Tab-separated table of C-alpha atoms (C1' of nucleotides) in Angstrom:
chain	number	residue	atom	x	y	z
X	164	MET	CA	22.808	147.664	171.245
X	165	MET	CA	21.005	144.808	172.933
X	166	ASN	CA	17.356	144.962	171.992
X	167	SER	CA	14.385	142.766	172.777
X	168	SER	CA	11.443	144.612	171.324
X	169	ARG	CA	8.677	142.325	170.247
X	170	SER	CA	5.554	142.936	168.229
X	171	ASP	CA	2.089	142.587	169.722
X	172	ALA	CA	1.556	139.575	167.478
X	173	GLU	CA	4.602	137.844	168.913
X	174	ILE	CA	3.472	138.668	172.428
X	175	ILE	CA	-0.038	137.355	171.818
X	176	SER	CA	1.180	134.065	170.392
X	177	ALA	CA	3.652	133.672	173.245
X	178	PHE	CA	0.794	133.877	175.719
X	179	ARG	CA	-1.491	131.590	173.776
X	180	SER	CA	1.204	129.006	173.115
X	181	LYS	CA	1.112	128.039	176.786
X	182	GLY	CA	-2.614	128.459	177.306
X	183	PHE	CA	-2.583	131.980	178.719
X	184	LYS	CA	-5.088	134.518	177.485
X	185	ALA	CA	-3.842	137.619	175.732
X	186	THR	CA	-5.717	140.342	177.592
X	187	SER	CA	-5.335	144.021	176.871
X	188	GLN	CA	-3.750	144.550	180.293
X	189	ARG	CA	-1.119	141.927	179.627
X	190	ILE	CA	-0.309	143.340	176.221
X	191	ALA	CA	0.011	146.843	177.646
X	192	ILE	CA	2.302	145.588	180.388
X	193	CYS	CA	4.435	143.759	177.850
X	194	ARG	CA	4.791	146.871	175.754
X	195	HIS	CA	6.394	148.596	178.694
X	196	VAL	CA	8.510	145.777	180.029
X	197	LEU	CA	9.702	144.133	176.836
X	198	CYS	CA	10.575	147.333	175.008
X	199	SER	CA	12.164	149.177	177.891
X	200	GLU	CA	15.826	149.496	178.728
X	201	GLU	CA	15.219	151.104	182.082
X	202	HIS	CA	14.742	147.860	184.031
X	203	PRO	CA	11.549	149.011	185.738
X	204	ASN	CA	10.146	147.660	188.977
X	205	ALA	CA	6.511	146.628	189.392
X	206	GLN	CA	5.387	150.001	190.709
X	207	ARG	CA	7.016	151.795	187.798
X	208	ILE	CA	5.360	149.482	185.282
X	209	TYR	CA	2.054	150.056	187.056
X	210	ASP	CA	2.462	153.839	186.851
X	211	GLU	CA	3.318	153.683	183.159
X	212	VAL	CA	0.580	151.271	182.174
X	213	ARG	CA	-2.054	153.257	184.035
X	214	ARG	CA	-1.504	156.112	181.618
X	215	THR	CA	-3.191	154.042	178.922
X	216	HIS	CA	-5.147	151.619	181.117
X	217	PRO	CA	-6.306	153.694	184.092
X	218	THR	CA	-8.124	150.815	185.768
X	219	VAL	CA	-5.286	148.331	185.778
X	220	SER	CA	-4.288	147.082	189.208
X	221	LEU	CA	-0.912	146.479	190.753
X	222	ALA	CA	-1.972	142.888	191.409
X	223	THR	CA	-2.442	142.357	187.688
X	224	VAL	CA	1.007	143.762	187.036
X	225	TYR	CA	2.507	141.270	189.468
X	226	LYS	CA	0.502	138.395	188.030
X	227	THR	CA	1.532	139.300	184.511
X	228	LEU	CA	5.189	139.532	185.494
X	229	ALA	CA	4.901	136.035	186.914
X	230	VAL	CA	3.546	134.786	183.609
X	231	LEU	CA	6.313	136.531	181.667
X	232	LYS	CA	8.890	134.873	183.895
X	233	GLU	CA	7.272	131.522	183.233
X	234	LEU	CA	7.348	132.203	179.482
X	235	ASN	CA	10.999	133.177	179.838
X	236	LEU	CA	10.360	136.566	178.263
X	237	ILE	CA	11.827	138.521	181.153
X	238	GLN	CA	14.525	138.058	183.745
X	239	GLU	CA	13.871	139.152	187.305
X	240	LEU	CA	16.696	141.157	188.860
X	241	LEU	CA	16.702	141.195	192.632
X	242	VAL	CA	18.610	144.421	192.945
X	243	LYS	CA	18.204	144.960	196.654
X	244	GLN	CA	15.948	144.017	199.531
X	245	GLY	CA	12.385	144.550	198.480
X	246	GLU	CA	13.144	145.716	194.995
X	247	ALA	CA	12.706	143.420	192.031
X	248	ARG	CA	13.329	144.904	188.628
X	249	TYR	CA	12.687	143.370	185.232
X	250	ASP	CA	14.967	142.918	182.263
X	251	PRO	CA	13.698	141.858	178.823
X	252	ILE	CA	17.101	140.412	177.976
X	253	VAL	CA	17.110	136.799	179.043
X	254	VAL	CA	20.371	135.576	177.528
X	255	PRO	CA	23.334	135.531	179.933
X	256	HIS	CA	24.729	139.042	180.359
X	257	LEU	CA	25.947	141.396	183.042
X	258	ASN	CA	23.803	143.967	184.832
X	259	LEU	CA	25.789	146.886	186.208
X	260	ILE	CA	23.797	148.569	188.938
X	261	CYS	CA	24.646	151.957	190.397
X	262	ASN	CA	24.243	151.918	194.166
X	263	ARG	CA	23.675	155.651	194.189
X	264	CYS	CA	21.231	156.472	191.358
X	265	GLY	CA	19.913	152.978	190.697
X	266	VAL	CA	20.533	152.950	186.967
X	267	VAL	CA	20.950	149.468	185.483
X	268	ARG	CA	23.054	148.885	182.423
X	269	ASP	CA	23.251	145.695	180.378
X	270	VAL	CA	26.667	144.573	179.183
X	271	LYS	CA	27.202	141.625	176.878
X	272	ASP	CA	29.997	139.133	177.438
X	273	GLY	CA	30.387	136.173	175.139
X	274	ASN	CA	32.238	134.166	177.775
X	275	LEU	CA	29.333	133.906	180.184
X	276	LYS	CA	27.619	131.082	178.343
X	277	ILE	CA	30.714	128.897	178.619
X	278	ILE	CA	31.305	129.886	182.216
X	279	ILE	CA	27.791	128.747	183.082
X	280	GLU	CA	28.241	125.491	181.189
X	281	ASN	CA	31.539	124.770	182.943
X	282	ALA	CA	30.128	125.461	186.386
X	283	ALA	CA	27.073	123.350	185.664
X	284	LYS	CA	29.213	120.463	184.503
X	285	LEU	CA	31.521	120.711	187.515
X	286	ALA	CA	28.656	120.839	190.003
X	287	ARG	CA	26.389	118.463	188.100
X	288	PHE	CA	23.779	121.188	187.978
X	289	SER	CA	21.002	121.780	185.405
X	290	PRO	CA	20.857	125.531	184.810
X	291	SER	CA	17.661	127.254	183.736
X	292	GLY	CA	18.434	130.928	184.276
X	293	GLN	CA	20.879	133.373	185.751
X	294	SER	CA	21.348	136.817	187.253
X	295	PHE	CA	24.787	138.389	187.030
X	296	ILE	CA	24.854	141.651	188.908
X	297	ILE	CA	27.804	143.980	189.426
X	298	TYR	CA	27.227	146.640	192.052
X	299	GLY	CA	29.106	149.919	192.124
X	300	LEU	CA	28.903	153.473	190.859
X	301	CYS	CA	28.128	154.670	187.351
X	302	ASN	CA	30.553	157.198	185.928
X	303	ILE	CA	28.277	160.144	186.717
X	304	CYS	CA	27.756	159.192	190.349
X	305	LYS	CA	31.434	158.398	190.713
X	306	ALA	CA	32.300	161.932	189.576
X	307	ILE	CA	29.742	163.415	191.957
X	308	LYS	CA	31.093	161.406	194.838
X	309	ASP	CA	34.691	162.347	194.059
X	310	SER	CA	33.914	166.050	193.832
X	311	ALA	CA	31.983	165.901	197.103
X	312	ARG	CA	35.053	164.413	198.734
X	313	ASP	CA	37.277	167.188	197.403
X	314	VAL	CA	35.098	169.786	199.113
X	315	LYS	CA	35.751	168.334	202.548
O	241	MET	CA	37.302	123.922	198.939
O	242	MET	CA	36.498	127.587	199.313
O	243	ASN	CA	36.756	128.519	202.972
O	244	SER	CA	36.356	131.800	204.802
O	245	SER	CA	36.590	130.835	208.453
O	246	ARG	CA	37.961	133.589	210.626
O	247	SER	CA	39.124	133.610	214.209
O	248	ASP	CA	37.347	135.605	216.898
O	249	ALA	CA	40.394	137.871	217.108
O	250	GLU	CA	40.158	138.692	213.422
O	251	ILE	CA	36.458	139.355	213.742
O	252	ILE	CA	36.938	141.629	216.754
O	253	SER	CA	39.597	143.714	215.071
O	254	ALA	CA	37.505	143.953	211.901
O	255	PHE	CA	34.698	145.507	213.908
O	256	ARG	CA	36.948	147.853	215.875
O	257	SER	CA	38.889	148.971	212.818
O	258	LYS	CA	35.857	150.886	211.636
O	259	GLY	CA	34.618	152.038	215.044
O	260	PHE	CA	32.087	149.273	215.652
O	261	LYS	CA	31.920	147.583	219.031
O	262	ALA	CA	32.627	143.874	219.253
O	263	THR	CA	29.653	142.670	221.264
O	264	SER	CA	29.083	139.068	222.197
O	265	GLN	CA	25.980	138.971	219.978
O	266	ARG	CA	27.939	140.146	216.976
O	267	ILE	CA	30.707	137.648	217.556
O	268	ALA	CA	28.207	134.822	217.908
O	269	ILE	CA	26.482	135.866	214.690
O	270	CYS	CA	29.811	135.995	212.882
O	271	ARG	CA	30.696	132.515	214.041
O	272	HIS	CA	27.619	131.229	212.283
O	273	VAL	CA	27.720	133.328	209.137
O	274	LEU	CA	31.432	133.458	208.436
O	275	CYS	CA	32.114	129.783	209.051
O	276	SER	CA	29.046	128.391	207.340
O	277	GLU	CA	28.726	126.991	203.852
O	278	GLU	CA	24.974	126.738	203.967
O	279	HIS	CA	24.263	130.344	202.949
O	280	PRO	CA	21.793	130.964	205.764
O	281	ASN	CA	19.074	133.592	205.765
O	282	ALA	CA	18.485	135.954	208.697
O	283	GLN	CA	15.893	133.734	210.352
O	284	ARG	CA	18.189	130.725	210.172
O	285	ILE	CA	21.066	132.676	211.690
O	286	TYR	CA	18.713	133.879	214.416
O	287	ASP	CA	17.606	130.326	215.190
O	288	GLU	CA	21.198	129.104	215.363
O	289	VAL	CA	22.541	131.971	217.450
O	290	ARG	CA	19.701	131.695	219.956
O	291	ARG	CA	20.998	128.282	220.940
O	292	THR	CA	23.955	129.971	222.611
O	293	HIS	CA	22.474	133.464	223.103
O	294	PRO	CA	18.828	132.872	223.978
O	295	THR	CA	18.020	136.570	224.343
O	296	VAL	CA	19.341	137.743	220.989
O	297	SER	CA	16.767	139.436	218.793
O	298	LEU	CA	16.097	139.176	215.086
O	299	ALA	CA	16.613	142.941	214.842
O	300	THR	CA	20.157	142.525	216.126
O	301	VAL	CA	20.800	139.846	213.536
O	302	TYR	CA	19.677	142.198	210.790
O	303	LYS	CA	21.714	145.080	212.191
O	304	THR	CA	24.802	142.897	212.444
O	305	LEU	CA	24.383	141.637	208.900
O	306	ALA	CA	24.263	145.255	207.738
O	307	VAL	CA	27.556	145.918	209.540
O	308	LEU	CA	29.154	142.826	208.022
O	309	LYS	CA	28.103	143.967	204.581
O	310	GLU	CA	29.643	147.342	205.262
O	311	LEU	CA	32.859	145.662	206.392
O	312	ASN	CA	32.762	143.551	203.243
O	313	LEU	CA	32.914	140.340	205.248
O	314	ILE	CA	29.788	138.890	203.682
O	315	GLN	CA	27.990	139.046	200.380
O	316	GLU	CA	24.233	139.300	200.322
O	317	LEU	CA	22.544	136.932	197.895
O	318	LEU	CA	19.045	137.948	196.867
O	319	VAL	CA	17.929	134.475	195.967
O	320	LYS	CA	14.257	135.208	195.461
O	321	GLN	CA	11.606	137.691	196.507
O	322	GLY	CA	11.771	138.138	200.231
O	323	GLU	CA	14.708	135.856	200.778
O	324	ALA	CA	18.155	137.263	201.350
O	325	ARG	CA	20.882	134.771	202.131
O	326	TYR	CA	24.430	135.412	203.199
O	327	ASP	CA	27.696	134.144	201.772
O	328	PRO	CA	31.042	134.563	203.567
O	329	ILE	CA	32.879	134.364	200.253
O	330	VAL	CA	33.201	137.882	198.907
O	331	VAL	CA	35.554	137.345	195.961
O	332	PRO	CA	33.819	136.985	192.592
O	333	HIS	CA	32.402	133.488	192.211
O	334	LEU	CA	29.270	131.708	191.044
O	335	ASN	CA	26.358	130.719	193.257
O	336	LEU	CA	24.377	127.792	191.896
O	337	ILE	CA	20.932	127.791	193.460
O	338	CYS	CA	18.511	124.901	193.257
O	339	ASN	CA	14.989	126.139	192.589
O	340	ARG	CA	13.537	123.034	194.175
O	341	CYS	CA	15.450	122.396	197.423
O	342	GLY	CA	17.108	125.776	197.824
O	343	VAL	CA	20.646	124.532	198.262
O	344	VAL	CA	23.322	127.044	197.282
O	345	ARG	CA	26.688	125.942	196.012
O	346	ASP	CA	29.747	128.125	195.474
O	347	VAL	CA	31.802	127.538	192.340
O	348	LYS	CA	35.058	129.310	191.633
O	349	ASP	CA	35.883	130.670	188.211
O	350	GLY	CA	39.130	132.483	187.612
O	351	ASN	CA	37.720	134.352	184.620
O	352	LEU	CA	35.131	136.320	186.566
O	353	LYS	CA	37.566	138.909	187.839
O	354	ILE	CA	38.609	139.824	184.303
O	355	ILE	CA	35.036	139.756	183.054
O	356	ILE	CA	34.097	142.274	185.723
O	357	GLU	CA	37.074	144.466	184.901
O	358	ASN	CA	36.251	144.432	181.195
O	359	ALA	CA	32.600	145.309	181.736
O	360	ALA	CA	33.551	148.072	184.154
O	361	LYS	CA	36.000	149.556	181.684
O	362	LEU	CA	33.526	149.371	178.815
O	363	ALA	CA	30.728	150.992	180.811
O	364	ARG	CA	32.979	153.377	182.749
O	365	PHE	CA	31.679	151.852	185.954
O	366	SER	CA	33.383	151.570	189.366
O	367	PRO	CA	32.550	148.117	190.721
O	368	SER	CA	32.399	147.437	194.446
O	369	GLY	CA	30.723	144.042	194.632
O	370	GLN	CA	28.864	141.431	192.678
O	371	SER	CA	26.321	138.637	192.820
O	372	PHE	CA	26.501	135.932	190.164
O	373	ILE	CA	23.615	133.541	190.515
O	374	ILE	CA	22.782	130.559	188.332
O	375	TYR	CA	19.312	129.142	188.910
O	376	GLY	CA	18.372	125.593	188.109
O	377	LEU	CA	18.216	122.147	189.657
O	378	CYS	CA	20.898	120.371	191.666
O	379	ASN	CA	21.687	116.835	190.544
O	380	ILE	CA	19.549	115.274	193.273
O	381	CYS	CA	16.474	117.331	192.479
O	382	LYS	CA	16.993	116.802	188.778
O	383	ALA	CA	16.935	113.055	189.305
O	384	ILE	CA	13.800	113.309	191.432
O	385	LYS	CA	12.087	115.414	188.811
O	386	ASP	CA	13.069	113.049	185.998
O	387	SER	CA	11.810	109.998	187.838
O	388	ALA	CA	8.545	111.764	188.642
O	389	ARG	CA	8.086	112.437	184.946
O	390	ASP	CA	8.681	108.778	184.072
O	391	VAL	CA	5.837	107.754	186.343
O	392	LYS	CA	3.305	109.773	184.399
P	1	DT	C1'	31.779	158.269	231.434
P	2	DT	C1'	30.609	158.558	226.781
P	3	DT	C1'	28.910	156.423	222.989
P	4	DA	C1'	27.286	152.611	220.570
P	5	DT	C1'	24.284	148.571	220.824
P	6	DT	C1'	20.568	145.680	222.289
P	7	DG	C1'	15.844	143.976	222.394
P	8	DC	C1'	11.169	144.872	222.000
P	9	DA	C1'	7.302	146.188	219.523
P	10	DA	C1'	5.429	148.708	216.007
P	11	DA	C1'	5.681	150.267	211.464
P	12	DG	C1'	6.980	149.923	206.515
P	13	DC	C1'	7.051	147.894	202.029
P	14	DT	C1'	6.775	144.869	198.476
P	15	DT	C1'	4.419	140.984	197.044
P	16	DT	C1'	0.770	137.468	197.351
P	17	DT	C1'	-3.849	135.753	197.961
P	18	DG	C1'	-9.038	135.113	197.843
P	19	DC	C1'	-12.934	136.044	195.522
P	20	DA	C1'	-16.863	138.066	192.913
P	21	DG	C1'	-17.507	140.210	188.590
P	22	DG	C1'	-15.989	140.372	183.845
P	23	DA	C1'	-13.399	139.314	179.514
P	24	DT	C1'	-11.386	135.852	176.406
P	25	DA	C1'	-11.205	131.865	173.287
L	297	DT	C1'	-20.269	128.741	177.204
L	298	DA	C1'	-16.417	127.325	179.927
L	299	DT	C1'	-12.415	128.974	181.573
L	300	DC	C1'	-9.292	132.176	182.727
L	301	DC	C1'	-8.353	136.922	184.248
L	302	DT	C1'	-9.099	141.324	186.565
L	303	DG	C1'	-9.372	144.459	190.371
L	304	DC	C1'	-10.124	145.183	195.045
L	305	DA	C1'	-8.864	144.718	199.613
L	306	DA	C1'	-6.878	142.140	202.973
L	307	DA	C1'	-3.127	139.289	204.362
L	308	DA	C1'	1.512	137.773	204.430
L	309	DG	C1'	6.310	138.035	205.149
L	310	DC	C1'	10.709	140.028	205.445
L	311	DT	C1'	13.100	144.007	206.995
L	312	DT	C1'	13.563	148.457	209.252
L	313	DT	C1'	12.858	151.845	212.804
L	314	DG	C1'	12.264	154.278	217.402
L	315	DC	C1'	13.424	154.193	221.926
L	316	DA	C1'	14.570	153.104	226.768
L	317	DA	C1'	17.746	150.047	229.010
L	318	DT	C1'	22.336	148.132	228.747
L	319	DA	C1'	27.088	147.083	227.501
L	320	DA	C1'	31.519	148.287	225.396
L	321	DA	C1'	35.628	151.144	225.203
DNA sequence: TTTATTGCAAAGCTTTTGCAGGATA
DNA sequence: TATCCTGCAAAAGCTTTGCAATAAA
């Protein structure tokens, strides 16, 4: 299993190492984003964090996500128009996204690192991040779709 | 060079094959999107198409892009928040995007097809499309950035 | 002639911004 | 204590939608 859980201490020093302050809002947001496998969007993070920090604002969530991107602790996944989701796994990997239910699954592939290096060399490009998305249907939604077709 | 130019006749039959009408606006939009290597966004396509079709609307551009996606003639690239760009190459490939100047370059890689198949098999997923983006700096912007650093 | 499409304007949404009050180091 | 951060509300920006007029088949 790919896992990116981090302790509060690690999170706090990550913030401070680049001059950011480790506020309670930021730590709470990190707990949800960095330890989650559900690839939440900003609204979802906001809803979750409000359960423990009722006064937190959506603006703070967005600002914190920007900091986490800068610290390279999360990868932004632009899943579709107007929907950014966040993945705590920042090493090259595949994100399989179901067009029907929206579930996002991480899949490792050891070849991706070399593929990126080769492309960068060929194009004389200096890579700093990536987003590898495969769109389609998860097995559950595929089954639902197939059975719906049989009914017709 | 990767090339996806298509004749008007091909475009017209692609529309009609699925019951869409081949209007002059749609054909003009296709000429710009399907024969371009610049990965334009909707506004850019609108600006270009208006040179020959001054009355075309941005809404029509968006509606046509949705049809082209449905026909699998273009791939939508969600480059960053609020910026969708369009690529006429729909087979799996890499898009190298410069964070500084925004240029998008296509790079082929024959391994991607198998990588997608393997991930799909492992996750029991039915793939229908993909978007493989590498973010970073193109060689020109890298050089500019390096020289700016030297000055300091 | 029927049906789909256009173009306009308004609405919708996510995300960003400005700023006064407040927390952190 | 100086600086950064929060939360609010407004603004911004891209995209979508509703509808009457128009064009395609």
